[in-house]
C-alpha positions as a LaTeX table, in Angstrom:
\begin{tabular}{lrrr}
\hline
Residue & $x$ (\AA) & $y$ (\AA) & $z$ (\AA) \\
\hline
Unk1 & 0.00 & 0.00 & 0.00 \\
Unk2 & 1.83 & 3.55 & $-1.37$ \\
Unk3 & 2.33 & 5.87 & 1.57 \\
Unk4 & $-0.01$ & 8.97 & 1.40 \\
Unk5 & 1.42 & 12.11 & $-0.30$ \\
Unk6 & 3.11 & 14.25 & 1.86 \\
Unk7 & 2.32 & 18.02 & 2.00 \\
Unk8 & 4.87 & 20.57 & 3.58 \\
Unk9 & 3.78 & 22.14 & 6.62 \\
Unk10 & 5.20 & 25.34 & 5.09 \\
Unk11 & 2.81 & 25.41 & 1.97 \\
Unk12 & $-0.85$ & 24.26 & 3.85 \\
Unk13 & $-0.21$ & 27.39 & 6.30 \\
Unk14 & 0.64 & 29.52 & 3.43 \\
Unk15 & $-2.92$ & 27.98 & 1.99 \\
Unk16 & $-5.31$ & 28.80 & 5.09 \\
Unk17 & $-3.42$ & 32.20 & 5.19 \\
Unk18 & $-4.28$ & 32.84 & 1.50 \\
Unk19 & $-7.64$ & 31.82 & 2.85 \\
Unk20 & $-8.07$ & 33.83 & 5.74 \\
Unk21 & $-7.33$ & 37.12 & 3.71 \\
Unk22 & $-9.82$ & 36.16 & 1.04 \\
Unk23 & $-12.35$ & 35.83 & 3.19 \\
Unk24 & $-11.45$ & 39.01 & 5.34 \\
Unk25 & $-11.06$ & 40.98 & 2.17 \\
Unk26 & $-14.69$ & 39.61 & 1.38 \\
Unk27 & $-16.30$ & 40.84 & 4.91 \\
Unk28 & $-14.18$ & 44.55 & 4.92 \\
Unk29 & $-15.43$ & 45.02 & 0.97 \\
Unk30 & $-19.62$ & 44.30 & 2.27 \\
Unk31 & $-18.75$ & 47.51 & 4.62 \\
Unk32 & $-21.20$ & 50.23 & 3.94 \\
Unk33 & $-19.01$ & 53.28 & 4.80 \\
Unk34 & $-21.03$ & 56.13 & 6.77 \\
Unk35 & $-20.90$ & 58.41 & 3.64 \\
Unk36 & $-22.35$ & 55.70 & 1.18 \\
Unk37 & $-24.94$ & 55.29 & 4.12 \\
Unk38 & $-26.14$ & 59.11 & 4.12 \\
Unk39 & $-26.18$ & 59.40 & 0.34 \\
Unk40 & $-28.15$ & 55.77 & 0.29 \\
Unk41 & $-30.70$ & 57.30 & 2.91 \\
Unk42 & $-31.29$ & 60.48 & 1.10 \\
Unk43 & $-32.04$ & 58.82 & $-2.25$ \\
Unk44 & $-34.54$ & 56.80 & $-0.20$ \\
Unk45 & $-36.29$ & 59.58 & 1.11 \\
Unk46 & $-35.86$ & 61.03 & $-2.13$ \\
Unk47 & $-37.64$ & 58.09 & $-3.96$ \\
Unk48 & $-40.09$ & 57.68 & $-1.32$ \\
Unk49 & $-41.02$ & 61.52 & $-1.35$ \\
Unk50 & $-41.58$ & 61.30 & $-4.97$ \\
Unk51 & $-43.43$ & 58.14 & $-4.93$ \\
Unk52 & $-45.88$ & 59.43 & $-2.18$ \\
Unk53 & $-48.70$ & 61.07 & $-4.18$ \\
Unk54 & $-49.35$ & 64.70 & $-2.16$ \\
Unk55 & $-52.98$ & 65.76 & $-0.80$ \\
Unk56 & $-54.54$ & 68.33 & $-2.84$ \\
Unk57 & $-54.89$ & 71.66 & $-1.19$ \\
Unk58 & $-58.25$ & 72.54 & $-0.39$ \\
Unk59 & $-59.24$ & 75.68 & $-1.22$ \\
Unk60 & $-60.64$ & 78.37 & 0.54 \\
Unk61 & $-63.94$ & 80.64 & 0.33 \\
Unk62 & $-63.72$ & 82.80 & $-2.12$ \\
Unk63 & $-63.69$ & 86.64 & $-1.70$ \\
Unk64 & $-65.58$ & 88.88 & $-3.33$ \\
Unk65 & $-63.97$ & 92.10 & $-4.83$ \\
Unk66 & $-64.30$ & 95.00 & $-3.10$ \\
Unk67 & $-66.37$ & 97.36 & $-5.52$ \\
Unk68 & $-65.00$ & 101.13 & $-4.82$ \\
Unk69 & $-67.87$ & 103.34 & $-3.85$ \\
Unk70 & $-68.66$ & 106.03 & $-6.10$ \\
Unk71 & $-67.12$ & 109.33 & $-4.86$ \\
Unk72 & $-69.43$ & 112.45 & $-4.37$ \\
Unk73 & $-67.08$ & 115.15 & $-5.42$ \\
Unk74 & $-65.67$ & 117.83 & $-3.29$ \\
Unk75 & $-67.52$ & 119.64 & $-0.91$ \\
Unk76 & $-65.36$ & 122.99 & $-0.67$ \\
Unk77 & $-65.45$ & 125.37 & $-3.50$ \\
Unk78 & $-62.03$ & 126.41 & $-4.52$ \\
Unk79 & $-60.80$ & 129.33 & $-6.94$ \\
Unk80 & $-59.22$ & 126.08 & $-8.90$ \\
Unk81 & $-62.48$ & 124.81 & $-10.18$ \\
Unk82 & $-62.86$ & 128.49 & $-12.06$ \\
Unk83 & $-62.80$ & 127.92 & $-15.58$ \\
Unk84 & $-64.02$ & 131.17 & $-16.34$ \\
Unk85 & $-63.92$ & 134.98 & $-14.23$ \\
Unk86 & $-64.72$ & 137.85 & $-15.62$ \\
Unk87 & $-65.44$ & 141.45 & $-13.51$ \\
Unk88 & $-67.96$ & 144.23 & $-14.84$ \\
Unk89 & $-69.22$ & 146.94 & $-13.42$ \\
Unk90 & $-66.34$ & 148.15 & $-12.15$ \\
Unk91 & $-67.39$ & 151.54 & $-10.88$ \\
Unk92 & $-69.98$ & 150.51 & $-8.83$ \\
Unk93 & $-67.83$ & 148.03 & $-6.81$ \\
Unk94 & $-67.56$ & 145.37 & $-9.43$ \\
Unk95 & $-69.27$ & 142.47 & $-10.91$ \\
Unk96 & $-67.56$ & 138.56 & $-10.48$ \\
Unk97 & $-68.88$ & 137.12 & $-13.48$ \\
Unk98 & $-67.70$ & 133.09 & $-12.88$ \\
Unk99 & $-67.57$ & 129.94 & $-14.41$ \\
Unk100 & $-66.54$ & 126.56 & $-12.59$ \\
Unk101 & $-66.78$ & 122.34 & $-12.68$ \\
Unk102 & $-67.69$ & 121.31 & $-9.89$ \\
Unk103 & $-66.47$ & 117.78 & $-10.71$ \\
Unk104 & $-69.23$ & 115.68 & $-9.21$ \\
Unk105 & $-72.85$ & 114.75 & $-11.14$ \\
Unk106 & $-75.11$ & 115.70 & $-7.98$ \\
Unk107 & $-77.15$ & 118.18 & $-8.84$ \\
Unk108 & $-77.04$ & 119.47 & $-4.50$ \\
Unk109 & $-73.28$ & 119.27 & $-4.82$ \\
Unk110 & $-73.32$ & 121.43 & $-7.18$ \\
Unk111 & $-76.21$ & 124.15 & $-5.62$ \\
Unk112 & $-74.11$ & 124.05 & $-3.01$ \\
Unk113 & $-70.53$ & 124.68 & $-4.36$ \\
Unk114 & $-72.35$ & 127.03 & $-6.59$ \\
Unk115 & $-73.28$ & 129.47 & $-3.06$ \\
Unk116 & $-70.38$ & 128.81 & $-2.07$ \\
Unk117 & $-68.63$ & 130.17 & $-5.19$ \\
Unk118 & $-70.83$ & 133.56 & $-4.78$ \\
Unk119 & $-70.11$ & 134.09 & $-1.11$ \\
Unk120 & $-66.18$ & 133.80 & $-1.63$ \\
Unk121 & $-66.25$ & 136.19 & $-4.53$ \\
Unk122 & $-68.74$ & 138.50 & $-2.82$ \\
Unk123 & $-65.58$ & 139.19 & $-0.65$ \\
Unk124 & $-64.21$ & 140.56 & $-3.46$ \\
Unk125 & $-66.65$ & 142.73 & $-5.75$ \\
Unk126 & $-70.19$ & 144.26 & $-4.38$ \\
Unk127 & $-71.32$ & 141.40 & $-6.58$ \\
Unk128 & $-71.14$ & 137.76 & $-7.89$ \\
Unk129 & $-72.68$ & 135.40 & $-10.16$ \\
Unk130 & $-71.28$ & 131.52 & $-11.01$ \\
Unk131 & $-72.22$ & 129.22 & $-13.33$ \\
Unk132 & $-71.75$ & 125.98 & $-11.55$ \\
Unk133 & $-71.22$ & 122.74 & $-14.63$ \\
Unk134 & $-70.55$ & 119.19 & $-13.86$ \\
Unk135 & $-67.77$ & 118.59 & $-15.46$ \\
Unk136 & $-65.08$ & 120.00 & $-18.27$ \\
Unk137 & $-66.72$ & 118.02 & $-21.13$ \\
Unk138 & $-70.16$ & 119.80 & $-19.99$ \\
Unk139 & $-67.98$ & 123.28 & $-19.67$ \\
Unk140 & $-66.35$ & 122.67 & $-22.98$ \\
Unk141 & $-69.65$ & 122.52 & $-24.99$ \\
Unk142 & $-70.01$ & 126.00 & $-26.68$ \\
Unk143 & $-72.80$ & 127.43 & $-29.06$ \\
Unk144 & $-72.28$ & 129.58 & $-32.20$ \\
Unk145 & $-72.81$ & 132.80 & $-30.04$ \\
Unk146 & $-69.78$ & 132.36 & $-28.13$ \\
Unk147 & $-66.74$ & 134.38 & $-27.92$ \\
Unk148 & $-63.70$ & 134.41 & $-25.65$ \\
Unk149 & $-65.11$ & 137.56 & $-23.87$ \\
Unk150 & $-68.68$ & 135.79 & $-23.59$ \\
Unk151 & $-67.00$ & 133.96 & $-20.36$ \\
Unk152 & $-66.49$ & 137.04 & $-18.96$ \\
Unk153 & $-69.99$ & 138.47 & $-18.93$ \\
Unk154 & $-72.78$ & 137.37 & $-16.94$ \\
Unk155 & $-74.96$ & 135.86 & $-19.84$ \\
Unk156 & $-75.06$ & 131.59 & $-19.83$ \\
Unk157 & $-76.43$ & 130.84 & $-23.60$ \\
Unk158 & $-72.79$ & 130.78 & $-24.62$ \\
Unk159 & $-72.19$ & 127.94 & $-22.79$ \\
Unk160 & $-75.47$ & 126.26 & $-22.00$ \\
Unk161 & $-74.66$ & 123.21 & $-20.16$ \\
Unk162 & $-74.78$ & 124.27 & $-16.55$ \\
Unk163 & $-76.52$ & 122.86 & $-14.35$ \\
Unk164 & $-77.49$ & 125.83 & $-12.07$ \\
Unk165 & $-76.75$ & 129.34 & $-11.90$ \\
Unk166 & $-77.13$ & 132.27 & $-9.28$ \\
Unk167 & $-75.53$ & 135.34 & $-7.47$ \\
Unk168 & $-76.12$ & 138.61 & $-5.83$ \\
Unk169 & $-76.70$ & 142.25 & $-7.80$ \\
Unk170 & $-75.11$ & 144.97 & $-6.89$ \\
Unk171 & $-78.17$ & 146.65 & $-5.51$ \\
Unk172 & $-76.96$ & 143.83 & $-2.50$ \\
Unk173 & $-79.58$ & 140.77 & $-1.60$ \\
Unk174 & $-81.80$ & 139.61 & $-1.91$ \\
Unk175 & $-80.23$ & 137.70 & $-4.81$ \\
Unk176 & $-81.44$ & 134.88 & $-7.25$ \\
Unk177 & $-80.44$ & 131.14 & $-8.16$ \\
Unk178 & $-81.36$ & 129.07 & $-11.34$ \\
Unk179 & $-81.37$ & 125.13 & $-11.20$ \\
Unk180 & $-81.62$ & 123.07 & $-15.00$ \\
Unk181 & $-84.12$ & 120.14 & $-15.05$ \\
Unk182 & $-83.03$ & 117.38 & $-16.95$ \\
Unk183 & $-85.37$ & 117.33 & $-19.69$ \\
Unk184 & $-83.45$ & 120.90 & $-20.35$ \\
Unk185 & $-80.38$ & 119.43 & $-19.55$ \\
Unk186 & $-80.50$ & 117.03 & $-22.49$ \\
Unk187 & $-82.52$ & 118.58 & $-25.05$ \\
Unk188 & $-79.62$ & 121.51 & $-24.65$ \\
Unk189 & $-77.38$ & 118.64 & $-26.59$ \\
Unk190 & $-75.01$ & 118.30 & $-23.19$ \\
Unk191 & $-72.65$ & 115.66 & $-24.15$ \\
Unk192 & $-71.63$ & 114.11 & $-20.56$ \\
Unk193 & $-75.34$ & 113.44 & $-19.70$ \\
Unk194 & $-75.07$ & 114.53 & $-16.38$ \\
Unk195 & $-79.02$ & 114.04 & $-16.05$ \\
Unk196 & $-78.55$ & 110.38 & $-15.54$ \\
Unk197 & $-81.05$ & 107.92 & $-13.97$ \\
Unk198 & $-79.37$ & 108.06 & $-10.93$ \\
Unk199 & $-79.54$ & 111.78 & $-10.29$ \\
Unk200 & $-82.97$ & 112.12 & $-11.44$ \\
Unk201 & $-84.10$ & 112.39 & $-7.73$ \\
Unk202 & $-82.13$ & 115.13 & $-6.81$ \\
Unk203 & $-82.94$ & 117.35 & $-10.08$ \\
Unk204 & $-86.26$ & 119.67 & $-9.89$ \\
Unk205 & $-89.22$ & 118.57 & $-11.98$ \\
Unk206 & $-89.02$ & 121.55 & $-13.35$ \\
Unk207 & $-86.72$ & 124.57 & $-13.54$ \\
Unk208 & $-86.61$ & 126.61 & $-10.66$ \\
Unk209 & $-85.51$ & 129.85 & $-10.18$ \\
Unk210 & $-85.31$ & 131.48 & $-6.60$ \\
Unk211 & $-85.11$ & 134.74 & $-4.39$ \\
Unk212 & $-82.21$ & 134.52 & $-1.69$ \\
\hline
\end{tabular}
């Protein structure tokens, strides 16, 4: 019977070393380092973030819009309404002959810039008369017996789409005021139809024309 082979002890240590490192170098190579770890978590969360579908916001009650109220116009005559002012009667203390927008549709407004008007300019000459109009495109209408020294005289043809007109004579009060209706107002041609619908309650029924 042959003797079995003989192996070296040198060369099976040198085989179990050879071994031993392959199958350390296997175990330190399955190592997840700490880096590979944070980038592997935040593709997770990544992927999982995408994958989750998101709630759908609910909305709200609805706001309506705010709808600006209409503004009256000014309440204070100033000399930078005056479109027009023209002084006669010069030797007996003076005439203010003036013409002014009041800026505002209202018919009161108006009437009642339109005093005002005369009392400022009565602080000036013995006497006063204004033409109070709605607005420039109401001021702006002229007839075909208008001249630029028409808005300097007391006579309103010239420029007929006021809406009221009054003063004080030089003779001192009482005085007189004039206030359009609007069937006047718009058979006059006035182009900004001031005498809307909504004003209609405010104008007279019929033109009125007053003692102060």
């Amino acid at each position: 019977m042959a003797d079995p082979a003989y192996y070296p002890p040198t060369q099976v240590s040198i085989n179990c070393r050879s071994l031993l490192i392959v199958i350390v170098t296997g175990i330190v190579d399955m190592t997840v380092h700490p880096d590979e770890y944070e980038a592997l978590g935040a593709d997770t969360a990544t992927s999982s973030m995408q994958t989750t579908p998101s709630a759908s916001p609910t909305p709200g009650p609805t706001t309506a819009p705010e709808t600006a109220a209409p503004q009256p116009g000014p309440s204070t005559f100033t000399e930078s309404m005056v479109r027009a002012h023209g002084v006669t009667k010069d030797e007996q203390g003076g005439q203010s002959n003036v013409r002014f927008v009041a800026g505002t549709e209202d018919p009161k407004r108006i009437e009642d810039l339109r005093r005002q008007c005369v009392q400022h300019y009565l602080g000036i000459t013995t006497s006063a008369y204004c033409y109070g109009y709605a607005n420039d495109v109401d001021y702006d209408l002229t007839t075909v017996v208008w001249t630029p020294e028409f808005d300097e005289s007391i006579y309103g043809q010239g420029r007929p789409c006021w809406i009221t007109y009054g003063g004080q004579p030089i003779a001192g009060p009482p005085g007189t005021e004039t206030m359009k209706t609007p069937l006047e107002y718009r058979t006059q041609g006035c182009p900004a139809k001031s005498a809307s619908p909504t004003t209609h309650h405010r104008w007279p029924h019929r033109q009125q024309t007053r003692r102060l």
